[in-house]
Coordinates of C-alpha atoms and ligand atoms in Angstrom, one line a residue:
M1 CA 23.9 27.3 -7.4
P2 CA 25.0 24.5 -10.5
Y3 CA 24.2 21.2 -9.6
L4 CA 26.2 18.8 -11.4
H5 CA 25.0 14.7 -10.6
R6 CA 27.9 13.1 -12.3
S7 CA 27.4 10.2 -13.3
L8 CA 24.4 8.0 -13.8
R9 CA 25.6 4.1 -14.5
P10 CA 22.9 2.5 -12.1
Q11 CA 24.1 2.8 -8.4
L12 CA 24.8 -0.2 -6.3
H13 CA 24.0 0.4 -2.9
P14 CA 25.9 -1.4 0.3
V15 CA 23.3 -2.9 2.2
P16 CA 21.9 -1.5 5.3
S17 CA 22.6 -2.8 7.9
N18 CA 18.8 -3.3 8.5
A19 CA 18.4 -5.2 5.9
R20 CA 15.9 -8.7 6.4
T21 CA 17.8 -12.0 4.9
V22 CA 14.8 -13.9 2.4
H23 CA 17.1 -16.9 1.6
S24 CA 15.0 -20.2 2.6
S25 CA 18.3 -21.2 5.1
G26 CA 17.6 -18.2 7.5
Q27 CA 21.5 -17.6 6.4
S28 CA 22.2 -14.1 6.3
F29 CA 24.7 -13.0 3.2
E30 CA 27.6 -13.2 5.5
Q31 CA 26.7 -16.5 6.8
L32 CA 26.1 -17.9 3.6
R33 CA 29.7 -16.7 2.2
Q34 CA 31.3 -17.7 5.7
G35 CA 29.5 -21.2 4.7
C36 CA 31.3 -21.5 1.2
L37 CA 34.6 -20.3 2.6
E38 CA 34.5 -22.8 4.8
S39 CA 33.9 -25.8 2.6
G40 CA 35.8 -24.6 -0.2
T41 CA 33.0 -24.8 -2.8
L42 CA 30.7 -21.9 -4.6
F43 CA 27.7 -21.1 -3.6
E44 CA 24.6 -23.3 -5.0
D45 CA 21.2 -21.0 -4.4
A46 CA 18.6 -24.3 -3.8
D47 CA 15.9 -21.8 -3.4
F48 CA 16.7 -20.7 -7.2
P49 CA 18.2 -23.3 -8.6
A50 CA 19.5 -23.4 -11.8
S51 CA 16.9 -25.1 -13.6
N52 CA 14.0 -24.1 -16.1
S53 CA 11.3 -24.1 -13.1
S54 CA 13.5 -20.7 -12.5
L55 CA 13.3 -19.5 -15.7
F56 CA 9.4 -20.3 -16.9
Y57 CA 6.1 -20.8 -14.9
S58 CA 3.8 -21.2 -17.9
E59 CA 6.0 -21.5 -20.9
R60 CA 8.6 -24.5 -21.8
P61 CA 11.7 -23.8 -23.1
Q62 CA 12.7 -23.6 -27.0
V63 CA 16.1 -24.5 -26.1
P64 CA 18.2 -26.4 -24.0
F65 CA 19.8 -23.4 -21.4
V66 CA 22.9 -24.3 -19.9
W67 CA 23.4 -22.5 -16.6
K68 CA 27.3 -21.3 -16.9
R69 CA 29.4 -19.9 -13.9
P70 CA 30.5 -16.0 -14.4
G71 CA 20.9 -5.5 -1.2
F72 CA 17.5 -4.9 -2.8
W73 CA 14.6 -3.0 -2.0
Q74 CA 11.0 -4.3 -2.4
H75 CA 7.8 -2.5 -1.3
S76 CA 9.0 -0.2 1.6
E77 CA 12.0 -2.5 3.1
W78 CA 15.3 -3.4 2.2
L79 CA 15.8 -7.2 1.4
D80 CA 19.2 -9.1 1.3
V81 CA 18.5 -11.5 -1.8
V82 CA 21.6 -13.9 -2.2
I83 CA 22.1 -15.8 -5.3
D84 CA 24.5 -17.9 -6.7
D85 CA 26.5 -17.0 -10.1
R86 CA 25.2 -19.4 -12.9
L87 CA 23.5 -17.8 -15.4
P88 CA 21.1 -19.0 -18.2
T89 CA 23.5 -19.4 -21.2
F90 CA 23.0 -20.8 -24.7
R91 CA 25.8 -20.8 -27.5
D92 CA 27.7 -19.6 -24.7
R93 CA 25.6 -16.1 -24.8
L94 CA 23.6 -14.9 -21.7
V95 CA 20.2 -15.5 -22.3
F96 CA 18.7 -12.3 -20.8
L97 CA 20.5 -8.8 -19.7
H98 CA 23.5 -8.6 -20.0
S99 CA 26.1 -6.1 -20.7
A100 CA 28.2 -4.1 -23.8
D101 CA 31.2 -5.5 -22.4
H102 CA 31.2 -9.4 -21.9
N103 CA 33.0 -9.8 -19.0
E104 CA 31.0 -7.6 -17.4
F105 CA 28.0 -9.6 -14.8
W106 CA 26.8 -7.2 -12.8
S107 CA 23.7 -6.5 -14.7
A108 CA 23.1 -9.9 -15.2
L109 CA 23.9 -11.3 -11.9
L110 CA 21.4 -8.0 -10.1
E111 CA 18.9 -9.2 -12.8
K112 CA 19.2 -12.7 -11.6
A113 CA 18.4 -11.9 -8.0
Y114 CA 15.6 -9.7 -9.5
A115 CA 14.4 -12.5 -11.0
K116 CA 14.6 -14.8 -7.9
L117 CA 12.8 -12.2 -5.7
N118 CA 9.9 -12.4 -8.4
G119 CA 10.0 -15.8 -8.6
S120 CA 10.9 -16.4 -12.3
Y121 CA 12.9 -14.8 -14.8
E122 CA 9.4 -15.2 -17.0
A123 CA 7.4 -12.9 -14.3
L124 CA 9.7 -10.1 -15.1
K125 CA 7.9 -10.0 -18.6
G126 CA 6.2 -6.8 -19.3
G127 CA 7.8 -5.2 -16.7
S128 CA 9.2 -2.0 -17.2
T129 CA 12.6 -0.5 -16.7
I130 CA 11.7 1.9 -14.3
E131 CA 9.8 -0.8 -12.0
A132 CA 13.0 -2.3 -12.2
M133 CA 15.0 1.1 -11.4
E134 CA 12.3 1.2 -7.8
D135 CA 13.1 -2.3 -7.1
F136 CA 17.1 -1.6 -7.1
T137 CA 16.6 1.7 -5.5
G138 CA 13.5 1.7 -3.4
G139 CA 12.2 5.3 -5.1
V140 CA 9.1 6.4 -6.7
A141 CA 9.0 6.6 -10.6
E142 CA 7.2 9.3 -11.9
T143 CA 6.3 9.8 -15.6
F144 CA 6.3 13.1 -17.8
Q145 CA 5.2 13.3 -21.3
I146 CA 7.3 16.4 -21.9
R147 CA 4.2 17.9 -24.5
E148 CA 2.0 17.8 -21.3
A149 CA 4.5 19.0 -18.8
P150 CA 3.5 21.6 -15.9
E151 CA 5.2 25.2 -16.5
D152 CA 7.9 24.9 -13.9
F153 CA 9.0 21.5 -15.3
Y154 CA 13.0 22.5 -15.7
E155 CA 12.7 23.9 -11.5
I156 CA 11.1 20.2 -11.1
L157 CA 14.0 18.4 -12.9
E158 CA 16.3 21.0 -10.9
K159 CA 15.0 20.4 -7.6
A160 CA 14.9 16.2 -9.1
L161 CA 18.9 16.6 -9.8
K162 CA 19.3 17.8 -6.3
R163 CA 17.6 15.5 -4.8
G164 CA 19.9 12.5 -6.1
S165 CA 17.1 11.1 -8.2
L166 CA 17.6 9.0 -11.4
L167 CA 16.4 10.5 -14.5
G168 CA 16.1 8.9 -17.4
C169 CA 14.5 10.2 -20.9
S170 CA 13.9 9.1 -24.4
I171 CA 12.3 9.6 -27.6
D172 CA 9.3 7.8 -28.5
I173 CA 9.2 5.1 -31.3
L174 CA 5.7 4.7 -33.6
S175 CA 7.0 0.9 -34.4
A176 CA 9.5 -1.7 -33.5
S177 CA 11.3 -1.2 -36.8
E178 CA 11.8 2.5 -35.4
S179 CA 13.6 1.1 -32.5
E180 CA 17.5 2.6 -32.4
A181 CA 16.8 4.8 -35.7
R182 CA 19.1 7.7 -35.4
T183 CA 18.0 11.0 -35.8
P184 CA 19.8 14.2 -38.2
F185 CA 20.6 15.2 -34.9
G186 CA 22.3 12.1 -33.6
L187 CA 20.0 11.6 -31.0
I188 CA 18.4 7.4 -30.9
K189 CA 14.9 6.4 -30.8
G190 CA 13.5 4.2 -28.3
H191 CA 16.7 4.9 -26.3
A192 CA 16.9 5.0 -22.7
Y193 CA 18.9 8.4 -21.9
T194 CA 19.6 9.9 -18.5
V195 CA 19.6 13.1 -17.8
T196 CA 22.9 14.2 -15.7
G197 CA 23.4 17.7 -15.3
L198 CA 21.7 21.2 -15.9
D199 CA 23.0 24.0 -15.7
Q200 CA 22.4 28.2 -17.0
V201 CA 25.1 30.3 -19.1
N202 CA 25.4 33.7 -20.1
F203 CA 25.2 33.8 -24.0
Q204 CA 24.9 37.4 -25.8
G205 CA 23.9 38.6 -23.2
Q206 CA 20.9 36.3 -22.1
R207 CA 20.7 33.3 -19.5
I208 CA 20.3 30.3 -21.6
R209 CA 18.9 27.0 -19.8
L210 CA 21.2 24.1 -20.5
L211 CA 20.9 20.4 -19.6
R212 CA 23.6 17.9 -20.0
V213 CA 22.0 14.2 -21.2
R214 CA 24.1 11.1 -21.4
N215 CA 23.5 8.2 -24.1
P216 CA 25.0 5.6 -21.8
W217 CA 26.2 3.6 -24.8
G218 CA 29.4 6.0 -24.0
Q219 CA 29.3 7.4 -27.3
V220 CA 27.1 8.7 -30.3
E221 CA 25.7 12.2 -29.0
W222 CA 23.7 15.1 -29.7
N223 CA 24.7 17.4 -32.7
G224 CA 22.7 20.2 -32.2
P225 CA 23.2 23.7 -30.9
W226 CA 25.5 23.2 -27.5
S227 CA 26.3 19.9 -28.8
D228 CA 30.4 19.0 -27.7
S229 CA 32.1 20.9 -30.8
S230 CA 29.2 23.4 -31.7
P231 CA 30.3 27.2 -32.0
E232 CA 27.5 28.2 -29.2
W233 CA 30.5 27.6 -26.5
H234 CA 32.9 30.1 -28.5
S235 CA 30.9 32.8 -26.5
V236 CA 30.8 31.3 -23.3
N237 CA 33.7 32.9 -21.3
P238 CA 36.1 30.0 -20.2
E239 CA 35.3 29.5 -16.5
E240 CA 31.9 29.2 -17.1
Q241 CA 32.9 26.2 -19.6
R242 CA 34.9 24.8 -16.8
R243 CA 32.3 25.2 -14.7
L244 CA 30.2 23.2 -16.7
G245 CA 33.0 20.7 -17.8
H246 CA 32.5 21.3 -21.2
A247 CA 35.0 19.2 -23.2
T248 CA 34.4 17.8 -26.6
L249 CA 35.0 14.0 -25.7
D250 CA 33.2 11.3 -27.8
D251 CA 31.7 9.9 -24.3
G252 CA 28.1 9.9 -24.9
E253 CA 27.5 13.3 -22.4
F254 CA 26.4 16.3 -24.1
W255 CA 25.0 19.2 -23.2
M256 CA 21.6 21.0 -24.7
A257 CA 18.8 23.7 -24.5
F258 CA 16.7 23.0 -22.6
E259 CA 14.2 24.1 -25.7
D260 CA 15.7 21.7 -27.8
F261 CA 15.6 18.8 -25.0
K262 CA 11.9 19.8 -24.9
T263 CA 11.0 19.1 -28.6
H264 CA 13.5 16.2 -29.8
F265 CA 12.5 14.3 -26.2
D266 CA 9.1 12.9 -25.5
K267 CA 9.8 11.6 -22.3
V268 CA 11.2 11.9 -18.7
E269 CA 11.2 9.1 -15.9
I270 CA 12.2 10.4 -12.5
C271 CA 12.9 8.0 -10.4
N272 CA 12.5 9.6 -6.5
L273 CA 15.0 8.4 -4.3
T274 CA 13.8 7.9 -0.1
P275 CA 16.5 8.9 2.1
D276 CA 18.1 5.9 2.9
A277 CA 19.3 5.4 -0.3
L278 CA 21.1 8.5 -0.5
E279 CA 24.5 8.7 0.8
D280 CA 25.2 12.4 0.1
S281 CA 24.2 14.2 2.8
A282 CA 24.3 17.6 0.9
L283 CA 21.2 16.2 -1.4
H284 CA 17.9 17.6 -0.5
K285 CA 15.9 14.9 0.7
W286 CA 12.3 14.6 0.3
E287 CA 10.8 13.5 3.9
V288 CA 9.0 10.2 2.9
T289 CA 6.2 8.8 5.1
V290 CA 5.2 4.4 4.3
H291 CA 1.8 2.8 5.1
Q292 CA 1.8 -0.5 4.6
G293 CA -2.5 -1.8 4.3
R294 CA -4.3 -4.6 2.6
W295 CA -7.8 -4.7 0.8
V296 CA -9.5 -7.5 2.0
R297 CA -12.9 -9.0 0.6
G298 CA -16.0 -8.1 3.1
S299 CA -14.1 -5.5 4.8
T300 CA -12.0 -3.1 3.2
A301 CA -11.9 -3.9 -0.4
G302 CA -14.2 -1.2 -1.1
G303 CA -13.3 -0.7 -4.9
C304 CA -13.4 3.0 -6.4
R305 CA -16.1 5.6 -6.2
N306 CA -18.3 4.3 -8.5
F307 CA -19.6 2.4 -5.8
L308 CA -20.8 4.5 -3.4
D309 CA -21.9 1.9 -0.6
T310 CA -18.6 0.2 -0.4
F311 CA -16.3 2.9 -1.5
W312 CA -16.4 4.6 1.9
T313 CA -14.9 1.3 3.3
N314 CA -11.4 1.4 1.9
P315 CA -8.4 2.1 3.9
Q316 CA -8.4 6.0 5.0
I317 CA -5.0 7.9 5.3
K318 CA -4.9 11.5 7.0
L319 CA -2.5 13.6 5.5
S320 CA -2.0 16.7 7.1
L321 CA 0.1 19.2 5.1
T322 CA 1.5 22.0 7.8
E323 CA 5.0 23.8 6.0
R324 CA 4.3 25.5 2.8
D325 CA 7.3 25.1 0.0
E326 CA 10.2 27.1 0.1
G327 CA 8.9 30.7 -1.3
Q328 CA 5.6 29.3 -2.3
E329 CA 1.5 29.3 -1.2
S330 CA 1.1 25.3 -1.3
C331 CA 2.9 22.0 0.0
T332 CA 4.1 19.4 -2.7
F333 CA 4.0 15.8 -2.4
L334 CA 3.9 12.9 -4.7
A335 CA 2.0 9.8 -3.4
A336 CA 2.5 6.5 -4.4
L337 CA 0.6 3.2 -4.5
M338 CA 1.8 0.3 -4.5
Q339 CA 0.5 -3.6 -4.7
K340 CA 2.4 -5.8 -3.3
D341 CA 3.7 -9.2 -4.3
R342 CA 1.7 -9.5 -7.5
R343 CA 4.4 -10.5 -9.9
K344 CA 5.7 -13.6 -7.1
L345 CA 1.5 -14.6 -7.8
K346 CA 1.5 -14.7 -11.0
R347 CA 2.7 -18.1 -11.7
F348 CA -0.5 -19.0 -9.6
G349 CA -2.7 -16.9 -12.2
A350 CA -3.0 -13.4 -10.4
N351 CA -2.3 -10.3 -12.7
M352 CA -2.0 -6.7 -11.9
L353 CA -4.7 -5.1 -10.4
T354 CA -6.5 -1.8 -11.5
I355 CA -5.8 0.5 -8.5
G356 CA -5.3 4.1 -8.3
Y357 CA -6.2 6.9 -5.1
A358 CA -8.6 10.3 -3.9
I359 CA -7.9 12.9 -2.1
Y360 CA -10.7 15.0 0.1
Q361 CA -10.3 18.1 2.3
C362 CA -10.8 16.3 5.8
P363 CA -13.8 17.4 7.6
D364 CA -13.4 18.9 11.0
K365 CA -14.5 15.8 12.6
D366 CA -12.1 12.8 13.4
G367 CA -12.5 9.2 12.3
H368 CA -13.1 6.7 9.5
L369 CA -15.4 8.9 7.0
S370 CA -18.6 7.3 6.1
R371 CA -20.8 6.6 3.2
D372 CA -22.9 10.1 3.3
F373 CA -19.6 11.8 2.9
F374 CA -18.7 10.3 0.1
K375 CA -22.1 10.6 -1.5
Y376 CA -21.7 14.3 -1.0
H377 CA -18.6 15.4 -1.1
A378 CA -16.2 15.5 -4.3
S379 CA -12.9 15.0 -4.4
L380 CA -10.2 17.4 -4.7
A381 CA -7.5 15.7 -6.6
R382 CA -6.9 12.0 -7.7
S383 CA -4.4 9.4 -9.1
K384 CA -4.1 10.5 -13.0
T385 CA -6.2 7.0 -14.0
F386 CA -7.4 3.7 -12.9
I387 CA -4.2 1.7 -13.8
N388 CA -3.1 -2.2 -14.1
L389 CA 0.5 -1.2 -12.8
R390 CA 2.1 -2.2 -9.9
E391 CA 2.7 1.8 -9.1
V392 CA 0.5 4.7 -9.4
S393 CA 2.1 7.7 -8.6
G394 CA 1.1 11.6 -8.8
R395 CA 2.4 14.6 -8.4
F396 CA 0.0 17.5 -5.8
Q397 CA 0.4 21.0 -5.0
L398 CA -2.6 21.7 -2.0
P399 CA -2.5 24.5 0.4
P400 CA -1.7 23.5 4.3
G401 CA -4.2 21.9 5.5
D402 CA -5.6 17.9 6.6
Y403 CA -6.4 15.6 3.4
I404 CA -7.9 12.1 3.4
L405 CA -6.4 9.9 1.1
V406 CA -8.3 6.7 0.2
P407 CA -6.4 4.2 -1.3
S408 CA -8.3 1.5 -3.4
T409 CA -9.1 -1.2 -6.1
F410 CA -11.2 -0.4 -9.5
E411 CA -13.6 -3.1 -8.7
P412 CA -14.8 -4.0 -5.2
H413 CA -13.7 -7.1 -3.6
Q414 CA -10.5 -7.6 -5.0
E415 CA -7.8 -8.1 -2.4
A416 CA -4.1 -7.4 -2.4
D417 CA -1.4 -6.1 0.0
F418 CA -0.4 -2.3 -0.8
C419 CA 2.4 0.2 0.3
L420 CA 1.4 3.9 0.2
R421 CA 4.3 6.2 0.0
I422 CA 4.1 10.3 0.6
F423 CA 7.4 12.0 -0.8
S424 CA 6.6 15.6 0.5
E425 CA 8.8 18.6 -0.2
K426 CA 8.1 19.7 3.7
R427 CA 7.6 17.4 6.6
A428 CA 4.1 15.9 6.3
I429 CA 2.0 14.0 8.9
T430 CA 0.3 10.9 8.3
R431 CA -2.2 8.9 10.1
D432 CA -4.0 5.7 9.3
L433 CA -7.6 7.0 10.4
D434 CA -8.2 3.2 10.3
E435 CA -5.6 1.9 13.0
D436 CA -7.8 2.7 16.1
T437 CA -10.5 1.2 18.2
D438 CA -12.8 3.0 19.7
I439 CA -16.0 1.5 21.7
D440 CA -18.8 3.8 23.6
L441 CA -20.7 1.6 25.7
P442 CA -24.1 2.9 27.6
E443 CA -23.8 2.5 31.2
L444 CA -25.6 -0.9 32.3
P445 CA -29.6 -0.1 33.8
K446 CA -29.7 -0.1 37.3
P447 CA -31.6 -3.0 38.8
T448 CA -35.3 -1.4 40.1
P449 CA -36.6 -2.6 43.5
Q450 CA -39.4 -5.0 43.0
E451 CA -42.0 -2.7 44.5
E452 CA -41.2 0.0 42.2
E453 CA -41.4 -1.8 39.4
T454 CA -43.5 -0.1 36.8
E455 CA -46.4 -2.3 34.9
E456 CA -44.4 -2.7 32.3
E457 CA -41.1 -3.9 34.1
Q458 CA -44.0 -6.7 36.1
Q459 CA -45.1 -7.8 33.0
F460 CA -41.7 -8.9 32.1
R461 CA -41.3 -10.4 35.4
A462 CA -43.7 -12.6 34.8
L463 CA -42.3 -13.5 30.7
F464 CA -39.3 -14.1 32.7
R465 CA -41.2 -16.7 35.6
R466 CA -42.7 -18.7 32.5
I467 CA -39.5 -18.9 30.7
A468 CA -37.4 -19.8 34.0
G469 CA -39.6 -21.8 35.7
E470 CA -39.6 -22.8 39.6
D471 CA -36.2 -22.2 40.2
M472 CA -36.1 -18.5 38.7
E473 CA -33.3 -19.2 36.4
V474 CA -32.6 -19.3 32.8
T475 CA -30.7 -22.7 31.5
A476 CA -29.2 -23.1 28.5
E477 CA -32.3 -25.0 27.6
E478 CA -34.6 -22.9 28.4
L479 CA -32.5 -19.9 26.6
E480 CA -32.4 -21.8 23.5
Y481 CA -36.4 -22.5 23.6
T482 CA -37.3 -19.1 23.8
L483 CA -35.0 -17.4 21.6
N484 CA -35.6 -19.7 18.7
A485 CA -39.5 -19.0 19.3
V486 CA -38.7 -15.6 19.7
L487 CA -37.1 -15.3 16.7
Q488 CA -39.3 -17.9 14.5
K489 CA -42.1 -14.8 14.7
K490 CA -39.6 -11.6 12.9
T491 CA -39.9 -12.2 9.5
A492 CA -37.8 -9.4 9.1
V493 CA -34.7 -11.5 10.2
K494 CA -33.3 -14.7 8.7
F495 CA -31.6 -16.9 11.2
K496 CA -30.2 -20.6 11.5
K497 CA -31.8 -22.3 14.7
L498 CA -30.0 -21.0 17.7
S499 CA -28.0 -24.3 19.1
L500 CA -27.3 -25.2 22.5
L501 CA -24.1 -24.3 22.4
S502 CA -24.5 -20.7 21.1
C503 CA -26.7 -20.5 24.3
R504 CA -24.1 -22.0 26.3
N505 CA -22.1 -19.1 25.4
I506 CA -24.3 -16.5 26.0
I507 CA -25.2 -17.4 28.9
S508 CA -21.7 -17.8 30.5
L509 CA -21.4 -14.3 29.0
M510 CA -23.8 -12.7 30.8
D511 CA -23.8 -14.6 33.9
T512 CA -22.3 -12.4 36.2
S513 CA -22.7 -14.0 39.4
G514 CA -21.1 -17.4 38.3
N515 CA -23.7 -19.9 38.4
G516 CA -23.9 -20.9 35.1
K517 CA -27.4 -19.5 34.6
L518 CA -29.2 -16.2 34.2
G519 CA -31.2 -14.4 37.3
F520 CA -34.0 -12.4 36.7
E521 CA -31.0 -9.2 36.3
E522 CA -29.3 -11.0 34.3
F523 CA -32.1 -11.8 31.7
R524 CA -33.4 -8.9 31.7
V525 CA -29.9 -7.3 30.8
F526 CA -29.4 -9.6 27.8
W527 CA -33.4 -9.2 27.1
D528 CA -33.0 -5.4 26.5
K529 CA -30.0 -5.2 24.4
L530 CA -31.2 -8.1 22.5
K531 CA -34.1 -6.2 21.6
H532 CA -32.2 -3.1 20.6
W533 CA -29.1 -5.6 18.6
M534 CA -32.6 -6.6 16.5
N535 CA -33.7 -3.2 15.6
L536 CA -30.1 -2.0 14.9
F537 CA -30.5 -5.1 12.8
V538 CA -33.3 -4.7 10.8
Q539 CA -32.7 -0.5 10.4
F540 CA -28.9 -1.8 8.9
D541 CA -30.3 -4.2 6.8
V542 CA -30.8 -1.6 4.1
D543 CA -31.2 -3.9 1.0
K544 CA -33.9 -5.5 3.5
S545 CA -32.2 -9.1 3.0
G546 CA -33.3 -9.8 6.3
T547 CA -28.9 -10.9 6.5
M548 CA -26.6 -8.3 7.2
S549 CA -23.9 -8.1 5.2
S550 CA -20.4 -7.3 6.2
Y551 CA -20.7 -3.9 4.9
E552 CA -23.9 -3.1 6.8
L553 CA -22.5 -5.2 9.6
R554 CA -19.7 -2.1 9.9
T555 CA -22.7 0.6 10.5
A556 CA -24.0 -1.7 12.6
L557 CA -21.3 -2.2 14.8
K558 CA -20.6 1.6 14.8
S559 CA -24.1 2.8 15.8
A560 CA -24.2 -0.1 18.3
G561 CA -21.2 1.7 20.0
F562 CA -18.3 -0.3 18.0
Q563 CA -16.0 1.8 15.9
L564 CA -13.5 -1.3 15.2
S565 CA -9.9 -0.9 13.6
G566 CA -9.8 -2.3 9.9
H567 CA -7.8 -4.9 11.2
L568 CA -10.6 -6.1 13.6
L569 CA -13.3 -6.0 11.3
Q570 CA -11.2 -7.6 8.8
L571 CA -11.3 -10.8 11.2
I572 CA -14.3 -10.5 12.3
V573 CA -15.8 -11.0 8.6
L574 CA -13.4 -14.0 8.1
R575 CA -15.3 -15.5 11.9
Y576 CA -18.8 -14.4 11.4
A577 CA -19.4 -13.8 7.5
D578 CA -20.7 -16.7 5.0
E579 CA -18.6 -17.1 2.0
N580 CA -21.6 -14.3 -0.2
L581 CA -20.5 -12.3 3.0
Q582 CA -23.6 -12.0 5.2
L583 CA -24.2 -12.8 8.0
D584 CA -27.4 -13.9 9.3
F585 CA -29.1 -13.3 13.0
D586 CA -27.6 -15.6 14.9
D587 CA -23.9 -15.2 13.9
Y588 CA -24.3 -11.4 13.8
L589 CA -25.8 -12.3 17.9
N590 CA -23.0 -14.2 18.4
C591 CA -20.6 -11.4 17.3
L592 CA -22.1 -8.8 19.0
V593 CA -22.7 -11.0 22.4
R594 CA -18.8 -11.6 22.2
L595 CA -17.5 -8.0 21.7
E596 CA -20.0 -6.2 23.6
N597 CA -18.2 -8.9 26.7
A598 CA -14.9 -8.4 25.8
S599 CA -15.5 -4.4 25.9
R600 CA -16.8 -4.9 29.3
V601 CA -14.2 -7.0 30.3
F602 CA -11.4 -4.8 29.2
Q603 CA -13.4 -1.6 30.8
S604 CA -13.6 -2.9 33.8
L605 CA -9.9 -4.1 34.0
R606 CA -8.1 -1.2 32.3
V607 CA -5.4 0.8 33.5
T608 CA -7.2 4.2 34.2
N609 CA -6.3 6.0 31.1
R610 CA -4.2 3.6 29.2
D611 CA -5.3 1.3 26.5
S612 CA -4.1 -1.7 27.9
M613 CA -4.7 -4.2 30.5
H614 CA -2.6 -6.5 32.5
L615 CA -3.5 -10.1 33.3
N616 CA -2.2 -12.6 34.8
I617 CA -2.3 -16.3 33.6
N618 CA -5.8 -17.3 35.4
E619 CA -7.5 -14.0 34.5
F620 CA -6.3 -14.5 30.6
I621 CA -7.1 -18.4 30.4
G622 CA -10.5 -18.0 32.4
L623 CA -11.3 -15.1 29.9
T624 CA -10.1 -16.5 26.4
M625 CA -11.9 -20.0 27.0
N626 CA -15.0 -18.0 28.2
I627 CA -15.5 -20.1 31.2
Ligands
CA1 CA1 31.0 14.5 -24.7
CA2 CA1 -26.3 -16.0 37.2
CA3 CA1 -29.3 -6.8 4.2

């Protein structure tokens, strides 16, 4: 079936009903409009005023601009951006984007809304057309250098048109002076054309692959083979001519042979649209899944594979490809990784980070992959480069199976929010491997009857007696004295003096009898844990610094039975690590005591076989206040 995609003037999508309002008043477009209608005034946008602050954040304007009067998508959700109709002008001409027709303002208004979303007009500088195309449509852009395009490029373009994707093509320029220069074939260099159709015709006993291209000027056309009035058309039967809509019209639109297209054009950009941006139900749509995530210094900002010690801490996303493409052995998908809000942060000095991703074969066992996995396994595929663009996307073909995708910044410790979108030909299942918290704690030891105690246990009882004194209960003061004395002897462990408050915390967490002191059994449980945690601390302090880095902590916690979600790990690092992302032993101990206690409470109160529990207000306050 031939497929013709009529006009590719930028399509303005009706705002989906689920669009989020971003105006500071909290009012939607309809509410703001109603307010203006009722008061009989024109809308003035206080969020993005008609002043220089909306135009620039760093440069002072060279000329006095006069502001005159004449639904969007960002990061995977539709935003409803409300703007007023004041536009920056100079000598009665629009300063920024404008249409050839001076009474046509949609493009300038669209640009204003886009500028508002990004903070100012200047924040847009250096952004590519394709970025704006993505923001207006919610799609994912791919760029093909035609010289390096894959063998099935014609099929890729055909499928793209069938999916309703926006296709742009252009001829590279070597210098600014070449911009908009006309070639002898009537093509304009450095100019953004659109590909609007693709078909095949019978010509002298051969099937010829044709491509229809549009010059958005609405004039100036290709004059080579298959152009409007070229002789090739005389050999095509009238019915096929009609089907292709062949007409000799100087409307900017023309056909050319695919082979000529490859010779004369240099670059094709495809903006792949998400199903919610497409109205036409007849289109073949991509299957899309979206993951929102975050690189946080000290927990999930691991950097690229060059940094083996931290790479494994990056977010990991499992991708299961189950269905092959129609008539193919493998599964096609696009993976697009976007860093969020960097343009908006530009005025605060934030630049685009260098980002990318790698794809690995998933091993049989489930769960977040560790450092050793990446040490011994090479990636199957990667984003083409790590690059400081807002979005990095790539097209892949892999056999059905399970894969792990690791998105990262190039350097470790760089923070940003990201959005990862997978566009697949057939449905793909994705799962964030860092969402799950899985806690596996050993059974608490049973008390041994005193008459059956081993010699070692008897020694421990004697120790307890010395610490606890006559009342045979350890108070916070007694614990403070003992713990500090023990830790002082451990040279492999750095610690700050444990305060009375921390010891009170330990007691209230270990005190199952509820008398505010530790009896022999309570103390024994705590002491066993302390020894175990101390051993883990020494074992996982890989660089022997005497402190636990946030990354060392993650493996130590896992070994202690705590597999925590990415989000919990981020919070723990924020709460317990110092500015160099290190934890002394006392921080580590506090963290583990609390984690262990919270986990035990959860295990005893959880609804059978469910990951939830029910608490009334008294239980909740008692637990969270740790009293
Ligand atoms: Ca034409
Ligand atoms: Ca007690
Ligand atoms: Ca260390």
